[in-house]
């Protein structure tokens, strides 16, 4: 065995063009070792020497195996050190969350009750897809919903466009695509995630950045720092560990379809894109097809499909006249061709007692039938409560239409930044008036006047602060809990400057009101000197104090655990806890700072021979009241939860546009199938329903 090894070693060394000395030098062994192994003088080389010689000879695969076998041993397997991969762990957590979400959604929408509708598709016209040379091998793209993953994998580029009319079943198809792909997913495969394209503005934000923002919105744990800076969400997108399922290209705002298609063509990401046919065709004619993408068109349901499905949805023998009418053609045959309209008909007539689908036969126009189905859906779902609920749904749909989105984002209730600024200002002013009156003024006439002036000034200042912050972008939900970060960033500096500016303005206003009050009560009070001292002292102290607490607020933000934000209600509750915790922190910090800072300033003024009356107890009391008022003002004016409370829980219900128990109403609408959930937001079950309710306003 050893002689065979010696012969093989000499042969391999000569093939590599090495002398014994050169091989010994490269393998870092002695020349006598190499010579002894080749001549058979040395036997049984140890494993370390074998690995060093194999590496120096650059042996791989079969040659390396033969080399060790000739020495009478198998190469010992070296265990690779286990390395923690944060992206792999994040992808696996994301996979679990996505799968659970869309399984619940399928159950909620009764996709499998009693059987799925047979959604099918055929290859799209050639002008709507790229050339097969770019796609990667021509393939048959026809199929049905349970074959969607198989068809997608036939596309070499892994870029597929799914086209269909409104309500054709594109969303049902994407849901099934995600669940089937996750079922067959290997740990190294990307996680398919559905993104609703209606909120994407391609001229303001790139696709990858927008996807990362959407991931963080729906899965807050992905806001954690990534391995190379940025967030875990951005790292997952950049590493192509997320497969984007882009639902609703047609729902992108008018005028942005062509820029959106151009933006998609700058990427090489594998993806699945859905759209109505006309909007996609217009974008293609104005620019080009989606690069390297194949395309399919969802087919209409047939009379045989309806005959196999509708009778199964009820034990009542009521569908025969409708099915006969569909087979004979006419308006019903033009309407009951999409899963949306069939699902509405099923909900209205199969799932509701004493409703006979034969009433559909009295309509003689397809549009009239569609309006009837859309209009009858809510009465069928809500029964006697329908009349009370429809105005709320109408306001909700109108609100979304004005925002140009399909997402019911709880943090965006309200109107324009100017209007919300006025509302926030009034609320903050009233709250601060109550605090000042009760704590400091003891409800005297003079005290109430003083509190009113302070409340008015505070309301104006924080109303302006709210307007200043939201004029560029709406307040986003704070996905944080109370814990101090190690490093401070731009956000901390920006919020500290904001606190310095508006806190200084609030302090100056307080000083002006205080000086005015003293002048009115004490005629000998020096107006000029008193105003300068009071305004200067309080502007400086309140400005620095507000800058300190605003900076601390920004520094004390870290991502929430995914389990604490699994639904819109969970996200609201998490933000409520966070805001209340921040207010509880602001009050004592601001109070202690004001007491200490005013003591220092007053000491300096006294040294300069100013006559200033000051006591630590009064300063601490002032700090506590200012902290309470400022903390409340911050929570109401500069957090998404505060805006939600003021508008969604108070103003809009007070004016009758939404119910008082809005979260319960939205959850109930979801359970009844009027709304659907998409991560941290609700959406109408279908865009057609949103359009219908918006027209009722």
XYZ file of C-alpha atoms in Angstrom:
697
model
C 0.000 0.000 0.000
C 2.832 2.367 0.918
C 4.739 1.712 -2.320
C 1.597 2.493 -4.291
C 1.310 5.739 -2.365
C 4.951 6.603 -3.057
C 4.489 6.006 -6.776
C 1.296 8.118 -6.816
C 2.930 10.951 -4.842
C 5.920 11.044 -7.258
C 3.543 11.039 -10.251
C 1.388 13.849 -8.869
C 4.456 15.927 -7.945
C 5.887 15.649 -11.444
C 2.511 16.513 -13.015
C 2.516 19.657 -10.915
C 6.050 20.463 -12.133
C 7.519 20.491 -8.639
C 10.804 19.177 -7.274
C 10.894 17.373 -3.937
C 12.344 20.515 -2.363
C 9.646 22.748 -3.895
C 6.835 20.432 -2.754
C 8.305 20.264 0.754
C 8.576 24.061 0.895
C 4.994 24.590 -0.339
C 3.530 21.972 2.061
C 5.762 23.221 4.905
C 7.175 19.745 5.603
C 10.732 18.506 5.506
C 12.391 17.473 2.227
C 13.394 14.194 3.897
C 9.677 13.567 4.598
C 8.779 13.902 0.910
C 11.772 11.769 -0.168
C 10.989 9.096 2.451
C 7.318 8.887 1.400
C 8.222 8.511 -2.278
C 10.826 5.786 -1.642
C 8.762 3.916 0.971
C 11.237 4.634 3.751
C 8.521 6.522 5.636
C 5.139 4.896 6.125
C 1.834 5.853 7.696
C 1.966 9.705 7.241
C -0.260 11.539 9.678
C -3.468 13.294 8.598
C -1.980 16.781 8.912
C 0.890 15.896 6.541
C -1.553 14.352 4.060
C -3.744 17.476 4.019
C -0.689 19.735 3.607
C 0.624 17.692 0.637
C -2.843 17.549 -0.993
C -3.203 21.310 -0.659
C 0.279 21.944 -2.092
C -0.508 19.657 -5.057
C -3.902 21.420 -5.478
C -5.802 18.128 -5.411
C -9.592 18.187 -5.515
C -12.436 15.749 -6.013
C -11.534 12.254 -7.244
C -7.752 12.905 -7.253
C -7.816 13.956 -3.624
C -9.894 10.901 -2.657
C -7.476 8.590 -4.542
C -4.513 10.255 -2.834
C -5.841 9.506 0.666
C -7.021 6.016 -0.316
C -3.506 5.140 -1.582
C -2.185 5.912 1.901
C -4.758 3.524 3.362
C -6.911 6.092 5.033
C -10.034 8.187 4.487
C -9.683 11.914 4.716
C -11.069 12.994 8.091
C -14.062 15.261 7.743
C -13.443 18.647 9.279
C -16.490 20.069 10.917
C -17.162 23.557 9.683
C -17.546 26.029 12.507
C -21.157 26.948 13.030
C -21.624 30.574 12.090
C -24.597 32.666 13.090
C -26.322 34.091 10.026
C -28.669 36.912 11.108
C -30.221 37.136 7.642
C -31.020 33.413 7.581
C -32.692 33.667 10.978
C -34.625 36.793 9.918
C -35.715 35.098 6.680
C -36.959 32.060 8.575
C -38.913 34.225 11.042
C -40.352 36.186 8.121
C -41.355 32.935 6.414
C -43.315 31.782 9.466
C -45.094 35.141 9.775
C -45.979 35.344 6.069
C -47.263 31.770 5.921
C -49.466 32.191 9.004
C -50.858 35.481 7.702
C -51.950 34.228 4.294
C -53.329 30.949 5.594
C -55.589 32.951 7.883
C -56.540 35.174 4.969
C -57.530 32.203 2.809
C -59.683 30.845 5.613
C -61.237 34.249 6.237
C -62.187 34.631 2.570
C -63.609 31.087 2.368
C -61.333 30.206 -0.548
C -61.666 26.469 0.176
C -65.315 26.544 1.255
C -66.520 24.272 -0.213
C -63.896 24.136 -3.011
C -61.685 26.766 -4.664
C -63.023 28.407 -7.785
C -61.106 27.074 -10.823
C -58.906 30.071 -11.674
C -57.099 29.362 -14.952
C -54.900 31.316 -17.318
C -53.300 31.232 -20.757
C -50.188 32.773 -22.231
C -50.509 36.508 -22.914
C -50.204 38.068 -26.390
C -46.624 38.396 -27.576
C -46.692 42.210 -27.402
C -47.214 42.070 -23.611
C -44.135 40.015 -22.779
C -40.431 40.042 -23.585
C -38.809 37.806 -26.163
C -38.233 34.191 -25.150
C -34.508 34.705 -25.768
C -34.491 37.116 -22.809
C -36.954 35.113 -20.734
C -34.856 31.977 -20.986
C -36.297 29.102 -22.985
C -39.783 28.958 -24.465
C -42.372 27.141 -22.333
C -46.079 26.428 -22.175
C -47.524 28.929 -19.690
C -51.094 27.656 -19.491
C -52.275 26.343 -16.128
C -54.637 26.572 -13.174
C -54.341 27.915 -9.660
C -52.852 24.764 -8.115
C -50.098 24.817 -10.781
C -48.977 28.404 -10.300
C -45.583 27.534 -8.776
C -44.943 24.937 -11.483
C -45.716 27.473 -14.225
C -43.554 30.126 -12.537
C -40.597 27.743 -12.454
C -40.916 27.156 -16.189
C -39.935 30.796 -16.660
C -36.150 30.872 -16.837
C -35.859 34.497 -15.656
C -38.273 33.917 -12.762
C -40.123 37.109 -13.803
C -43.829 36.591 -14.473
C -46.673 39.059 -15.114
C -50.225 37.932 -14.281
C -52.893 39.967 -16.096
C -56.655 39.893 -15.718
C -59.785 41.969 -15.514
C -61.009 43.439 -12.203
C -62.017 40.656 -9.843
C -60.528 37.941 -12.061
C -58.817 36.226 -9.123
C -55.324 37.700 -9.336
C -55.101 38.236 -5.565
C -56.357 34.697 -4.890
C -53.689 33.463 -7.275
C -50.899 35.405 -5.538
C -51.986 34.053 -2.151
C -51.879 30.499 -3.425
C -48.508 31.196 -5.101
C -47.006 32.374 -1.807
C -48.343 29.464 0.236
C -47.360 26.794 -2.308
C -43.896 28.286 -2.749
C -43.373 28.423 1.018
C -44.470 24.804 1.323
C -41.782 23.725 -1.152
C -39.187 26.249 0.037
C -35.646 25.248 0.906
C -33.911 27.214 3.664
C -31.745 28.996 1.080
C -34.687 30.027 -1.120
C -36.046 33.592 -0.908
C -39.231 34.204 1.059
C -42.164 35.265 -1.168
C -43.815 38.397 0.222
C -46.905 40.123 -1.192
C -46.513 43.895 -1.617
C -49.542 46.027 -2.541
C -48.202 48.373 -5.199
C -50.891 51.017 -4.686
C -48.749 52.854 -2.101
C -45.574 52.957 -4.232
C -44.594 56.298 -5.773
C -41.757 55.374 -8.158
C -40.644 58.985 -8.660
C -40.094 59.489 -4.928
C -38.586 56.206 -3.773
C -36.832 53.290 -5.441
C -38.376 49.831 -5.495
C -35.877 48.240 -3.097
C -36.132 51.063 -0.550
C -39.919 50.990 -0.735
C -39.982 47.217 -0.253
C -37.757 47.578 2.819
C -40.129 50.202 4.257
C -43.148 47.974 3.662
C -41.398 45.027 5.311
C -40.654 47.122 8.386
C -44.237 48.411 8.519
C -45.679 44.896 8.494
C -42.862 43.147 10.386
C -41.300 45.661 12.828
C -38.554 43.271 13.943
C -36.939 43.795 10.520
C -36.025 47.360 11.532
C -33.158 45.939 13.618
C -29.654 46.922 12.435
C -28.446 44.776 9.534
C -25.059 43.075 9.272
C -23.621 45.799 7.019
C -25.423 48.844 8.339
C -28.966 49.820 7.453
C -31.812 47.564 8.514
C -32.351 43.822 8.345
C -35.228 44.501 5.920
C -32.947 46.355 3.504
C -30.308 43.618 3.831
C -32.872 40.906 3.005
C -34.003 42.813 -0.082
C -30.455 43.538 -1.275
C -29.392 39.908 -0.733
C -32.456 38.740 -2.725
C -33.734 36.747 0.221
C -37.179 38.213 -0.433
C -39.117 37.314 -3.579
C -41.396 40.296 -4.330
C -44.980 39.414 -5.281
C -46.103 42.829 -6.521
C -49.893 42.905 -6.409
C -51.912 45.602 -8.174
C -49.719 47.398 -10.741
C -52.964 49.007 -11.940
C -53.534 50.491 -8.464
C -50.474 52.741 -8.707
C -51.570 56.393 -8.891
C -52.625 57.715 -12.299
C -49.716 58.969 -14.361
C -47.158 56.789 -12.581
C -47.589 53.476 -14.436
C -44.911 54.245 -17.005
C -42.355 55.506 -14.448
C -43.147 52.420 -12.374
C -42.487 50.090 -15.309
C -39.244 51.936 -16.076
C -38.203 51.549 -12.435
C -38.997 47.824 -12.494
C -36.867 47.481 -15.623
C -33.833 48.887 -13.819
C -33.849 45.816 -11.551
C -33.102 42.179 -12.275
C -35.053 40.916 -9.266
C -37.060 37.733 -9.767
C -40.682 38.712 -9.188
C -44.349 38.080 -9.850
C -46.407 41.113 -10.898
C -50.200 41.379 -11.184
C -52.203 44.000 -13.061
C -55.392 44.693 -14.911
C -54.822 44.262 -18.623
C -55.563 47.791 -19.838
C -53.291 49.627 -17.398
C -50.392 47.290 -18.110
C -50.918 47.501 -21.877
C -50.930 51.322 -21.738
C -47.689 51.339 -19.740
C -46.069 48.900 -22.180
C -47.117 50.969 -25.194
C -45.639 54.071 -23.582
C -42.354 52.466 -22.545
C -41.531 48.796 -23.032
C -42.467 45.397 -21.663
C -41.156 44.248 -18.309
C -37.644 43.095 -19.117
C -37.158 39.306 -19.243
C -40.733 38.739 -18.061
C -43.230 36.229 -19.402
C -46.936 37.084 -19.097
C -50.208 35.218 -18.655
C -53.855 36.337 -18.777
C -56.393 34.963 -16.289
C -59.328 33.394 -18.123
C -63.010 33.978 -17.407
C -65.003 31.398 -15.495
C -67.219 29.197 -17.664
C -70.818 28.071 -17.191
C -69.490 24.603 -16.331
C -67.333 26.153 -13.588
C -70.397 27.854 -12.099
C -72.493 24.686 -12.375
C -69.819 22.789 -10.444
C -69.390 25.488 -7.773
C -72.575 27.401 -6.924
C -74.816 24.408 -6.082
C -72.163 23.232 -3.597
C -72.372 26.489 -1.631
C -75.859 25.804 -0.229
C -78.262 22.993 0.484
C -81.039 25.049 -1.077
C -81.967 24.104 -4.655
C -82.030 27.682 -5.898
C -79.299 28.110 -8.487
C -80.796 26.171 -11.414
C -82.620 29.165 -13.056
C -79.480 31.304 -12.839
C -77.287 28.578 -14.317
C -79.779 28.091 -17.177
C -79.671 31.832 -17.879
C -75.857 31.827 -17.882
C -75.737 28.922 -20.330
C -78.081 30.795 -22.625
C -75.935 33.928 -22.666
C -77.227 37.382 -21.811
C -76.199 39.902 -19.126
C -75.731 37.359 -16.319
C -73.269 35.425 -18.463
C -71.216 38.640 -18.781
C -71.157 39.273 -15.025
C -70.646 35.873 -13.400
C -67.292 35.320 -15.086
C -65.005 36.561 -12.314
C -64.385 35.083 -8.854
C -65.269 38.458 -7.274
C -68.789 38.601 -8.698
C -69.386 34.900 -8.072
C -68.195 35.315 -4.460
C -70.567 38.260 -3.967
C -73.463 36.271 -5.440
C -72.618 33.319 -3.206
C -72.488 35.552 -0.074
C -75.762 37.301 -0.891
C -77.818 34.283 -1.925
C -76.221 31.066 -0.634
C -75.109 32.317 2.777
C -78.151 34.455 3.579
C -81.585 33.013 4.409
C -84.621 34.069 2.381
C -82.636 35.484 -0.541
C -83.432 33.914 -3.890
C -80.846 34.289 -6.693
C -83.712 34.199 -9.185
C -84.080 37.952 -8.562
C -80.934 38.372 -10.690
C -83.039 37.385 -13.694
C -85.036 40.615 -13.558
C -82.019 42.723 -14.535
C -81.344 43.244 -18.227
C -78.039 45.095 -18.113
C -74.631 43.789 -16.984
C -73.641 47.050 -15.255
C -76.939 47.061 -13.388
C -76.318 43.515 -12.157
C -72.826 44.430 -10.932
C -74.150 47.486 -9.085
C -76.838 45.327 -7.521
C -74.307 42.746 -6.297
C -71.959 45.402 -4.933
C -74.814 47.280 -3.277
C -76.391 44.148 -1.780
C -73.172 42.841 -0.264
C -73.182 44.957 2.914
C -76.927 44.413 3.644
C -76.332 40.676 3.255
C -73.336 40.781 5.584
C -74.644 43.196 8.237
C -78.407 42.598 8.074
C -80.344 45.232 10.021
C -77.120 47.113 10.887
C -76.345 47.825 7.227
C -77.965 51.279 7.195
C -75.876 52.341 10.207
C -72.628 50.884 8.871
C -72.704 52.050 5.244
C -71.924 55.752 5.956
C -68.847 54.682 7.945
C -67.672 52.454 5.116
C -68.366 55.305 2.699
C -66.209 57.714 4.701
C -63.472 55.101 4.944
C -63.502 54.537 1.165
C -63.553 58.291 0.478
C -60.646 58.797 2.902
C -58.580 56.177 1.035
C -59.499 57.619 -2.359
C -58.386 61.105 -1.301
C -55.079 59.689 -0.058
C -54.653 57.710 -3.285
C -54.177 54.402 -1.494
C -55.969 51.156 -0.694
C -54.354 50.781 2.744
C -56.378 51.683 5.851
C -53.398 52.934 7.858
C -54.608 53.882 11.326
C -51.886 56.531 11.692
C -53.160 58.521 8.672
C -56.659 59.413 9.858
C -57.216 63.144 9.624
C -56.999 65.476 6.654
C -54.324 67.899 5.503
C -51.347 68.903 7.619
C -52.822 72.402 8.114
C -56.158 71.101 9.340
C -54.579 68.496 11.626
C -52.190 71.169 12.886
C -55.127 73.350 13.951
C -56.878 70.391 15.554
C -53.754 69.303 17.393
C -53.146 72.866 18.538
C -56.638 73.181 19.963
C -56.385 69.829 21.746
C -52.955 70.565 23.197
C -54.018 74.046 24.274
C -57.112 72.730 26.043
C -55.154 69.962 27.765
C -52.468 72.376 28.906
C -55.097 74.845 30.117
C -56.610 72.162 32.359
C -53.211 71.174 33.762
C -52.196 74.774 34.475
C -55.561 75.677 35.968
C -55.833 72.682 38.277
C -52.218 72.465 39.439
C -51.067 76.068 39.571
C -54.033 78.369 39.314
C -56.413 76.854 41.872
C -59.355 77.791 39.605
C -59.393 81.514 40.476
C -60.502 84.042 37.849
C -56.976 85.432 37.565
C -55.579 81.923 37.513
C -57.960 80.798 34.786
C -56.959 83.794 32.681
C -53.305 82.942 33.209
C -53.912 79.270 32.342
C -55.900 80.254 29.244
C -53.068 82.409 27.948
C -50.536 79.645 28.590
C -52.780 77.043 26.981
C -53.303 79.246 23.931
C -49.571 79.826 23.504
C -48.745 76.141 23.976
C -51.462 75.083 21.548
C -50.216 77.458 18.849
C -46.603 76.351 19.285
C -47.262 72.603 19.247
C -49.810 72.997 16.448
C -47.010 74.608 14.426
C -44.637 71.822 15.505
C -47.110 69.209 14.265
C -47.558 71.055 10.963
C -43.781 71.417 10.559
C -43.169 67.693 11.090
C -46.043 66.286 8.987
C -45.900 68.745 6.075
C -43.292 66.572 4.347
C -44.569 63.128 5.392
C -47.243 61.751 7.735
C -46.290 60.674 11.233
C -45.307 57.023 11.195
C -46.078 54.605 14.038
C -43.245 54.374 16.541
C -42.112 50.765 16.433
C -40.088 50.998 19.629
C -39.889 50.178 23.288
C -38.108 52.006 26.095
C -34.390 51.185 26.074
C -31.385 53.443 25.615
C -29.315 52.938 22.504
C -25.552 53.004 22.540
C -25.080 55.318 19.582
C -26.909 58.483 18.630
C -27.728 59.305 15.047
C -29.129 62.040 12.861
C -32.643 61.447 14.183
C -31.491 62.319 17.712
C -29.861 65.551 16.572
C -32.851 66.569 14.464
C -35.340 65.930 17.284
C -33.101 67.736 19.805
C -32.988 70.806 17.551
C -36.768 70.636 17.129
C -37.166 70.494 20.904
C -34.738 73.389 21.355
C -36.667 75.555 18.886
C -40.216 74.862 20.007
C -39.311 74.469 23.676
C -37.595 77.862 23.519
C -40.695 79.345 21.890
C -42.939 77.797 24.556
C -40.644 79.048 27.335
C -40.519 82.532 25.849
C -44.309 82.595 25.600
C -44.608 81.406 29.206
C -42.183 84.105 30.322
C -44.127 86.766 28.435
C -47.438 85.675 29.965
C -45.862 85.466 33.432
C -44.339 88.938 33.110
C -47.673 90.347 31.923
C -49.464 88.755 34.874
C -46.974 90.238 37.371
C -47.264 93.659 35.759
C -51.066 93.578 35.998
C -50.983 92.551 39.686
C -47.942 94.591 40.793
C -47.871 98.119 39.311
C -44.292 98.737 40.465
C -43.150 95.730 38.443
C -40.553 96.800 35.864
C -42.141 95.874 32.527
C -39.030 96.187 30.373
C -36.622 94.443 32.724
C -39.175 91.882 33.845
C -40.053 90.861 30.296
C -36.410 90.556 29.281
C -35.549 88.457 32.326
C -38.610 86.208 32.275
C -38.650 85.656 28.518
C -34.890 85.112 28.384
C -34.708 82.769 31.362
C -37.684 80.592 30.414
C -36.831 80.495 26.718
C -33.311 79.328 27.557
C -34.300 76.803 30.229
C -37.373 75.400 28.465
C -35.506 75.260 25.146
C -32.586 73.337 26.592
C -34.909 71.107 28.609
C -37.104 70.315 25.595
C -34.024 69.686 23.467
C -32.761 67.256 26.106
C -36.000 65.264 26.399
C -36.676 65.281 22.628
C -33.180 63.918 22.074
C -33.690 61.268 24.753
C -36.971 60.241 23.152
C -35.213 59.693 19.818
C -32.316 57.861 21.467
C -34.569 55.505 23.405
C -36.085 53.824 20.357
C -35.339 50.232 19.367
C -37.343 47.791 17.209
C -40.313 45.905 18.597
C -40.322 42.148 18.684
C -42.368 40.733 15.802
C -44.815 39.088 18.195
C -45.906 42.465 19.543
C -47.087 43.789 16.167
C -48.820 40.962 14.370
C -51.938 42.965 13.477
C -53.147 46.585 13.265
C -54.575 46.372 16.796
C -51.294 45.001 18.145
C -49.383 47.842 16.507
C -51.745 50.444 17.985
C -51.387 48.918 21.459
C -47.604 48.766 21.171
C -47.483 52.446 20.183
C -49.825 53.419 23.019
C -47.569 51.755 25.585
C -44.518 53.398 24.079
C -45.985 56.918 24.045
C -47.215 56.643 27.637
C -43.798 55.380 28.732
C -42.117 58.307 27.013
C -44.456 60.806 28.655
C -43.696 59.198 32.024
C -39.991 59.707 31.301
C -40.343 63.283 30.034
C -42.061 64.653 33.170
C -39.376 63.943 35.827
C -36.434 64.591 33.499
C -37.818 67.954 32.425
C -38.780 68.878 36.007
C -35.346 68.160 37.461
C -33.608 69.929 34.572
C -35.796 73.041 34.911
C -35.238 73.205 38.679
C -31.468 72.862 38.301
C -31.123 75.079 35.241
C -33.212 77.929 36.625
C -31.159 77.783 39.823
C -27.960 78.199 37.797
C -29.411 81.002 35.660
C -30.910 82.821 38.646
C -27.569 82.579 40.425
C -25.903 84.230 37.467
C -28.536 86.970 37.306
C -28.160 87.629 41.032
C -24.402 87.972 40.565
C -25.162 90.595 37.908
C -27.272 92.485 40.509
C -30.691 91.578 39.074
C -33.417 91.341 41.709
C -34.838 87.837 41.094
C -37.164 85.904 43.395
C -36.610 82.126 43.143
C -37.063 79.023 45.271
C -36.169 75.383 44.442
C -39.685 74.208 45.370
C -41.355 76.648 42.988
C -38.898 75.778 40.219
C -39.502 72.045 40.694
C -43.278 72.562 40.667
C -42.955 74.630 37.490
C -40.827 71.896 35.940
C -43.355 69.206 36.846
C -46.234 71.171 35.351
C -44.184 72.051 32.282
C -43.087 68.448 31.942
C -46.634 67.149 32.247
C -47.942 69.674 29.746
C -44.984 69.232 27.417
C -45.116 65.434 27.602
C -48.819 65.435 26.830
C -48.274 67.940 24.039
C -45.499 65.798 22.572
C -47.639 62.659 22.707
C -50.620 64.347 21.038
C -48.785 66.390 18.421
C -45.652 64.469 17.443
C -46.646 60.797 17.599
C -48.842 58.770 15.280
C -50.726 57.357 18.254
C -51.591 60.853 19.491
C -52.946 61.810 16.078
C -54.940 58.548 16.028
C -56.494 59.369 19.407
C -57.425 62.938 18.471
C -58.932 62.220 15.075
C -59.911 58.540 14.811
C -61.104 58.140 18.407
C -62.542 61.599 19.119
C -63.114 64.019 16.235
C -64.318 61.708 13.441
C -66.666 59.722 15.738
C -67.890 62.988 17.279
C -68.863 64.219 13.809
C -70.499 60.878 12.940
C -68.084 59.936 10.158
C -66.673 56.892 11.948
C -67.865 54.777 14.910
C -66.636 55.415 18.452
C -65.242 51.893 18.723
C -63.253 52.101 15.484
C -60.780 49.221 16.109
C -63.647 46.864 16.926
C -65.533 48.042 13.825
C -62.554 47.411 11.536
C -61.917 43.987 13.055
C -65.599 43.098 12.706
C -65.584 44.208 9.056
C -62.554 41.998 8.516
C -64.257 38.993 10.086
C -67.357 39.576 7.964
C -65.226 39.614 4.805
C -65.748 43.295 3.932
C -62.110 44.132 4.683
C -58.974 42.063 4.453
C -55.707 42.352 6.351
C -52.389 43.074 4.715
C -49.855 43.128 7.535
C -50.346 46.156 9.774
C -53.125 47.635 7.612
C -56.621 46.795 6.450
C -57.859 47.005 2.864
C -61.269 46.670 1.297
C -61.805 43.111 0.151
C -61.484 44.323 -3.419
C -60.789 47.663 -5.102
C -64.238 47.478 -6.711
C -65.848 47.584 -3.247
C -63.793 50.630 -2.300
C -64.798 52.363 -5.531
C -68.443 51.491 -4.899
C -68.520 52.932 -1.372
C -66.543 56.030 -2.382
C -69.222 56.827 -4.983
C -71.912 56.681 -2.286
C -70.402 59.674 -0.440
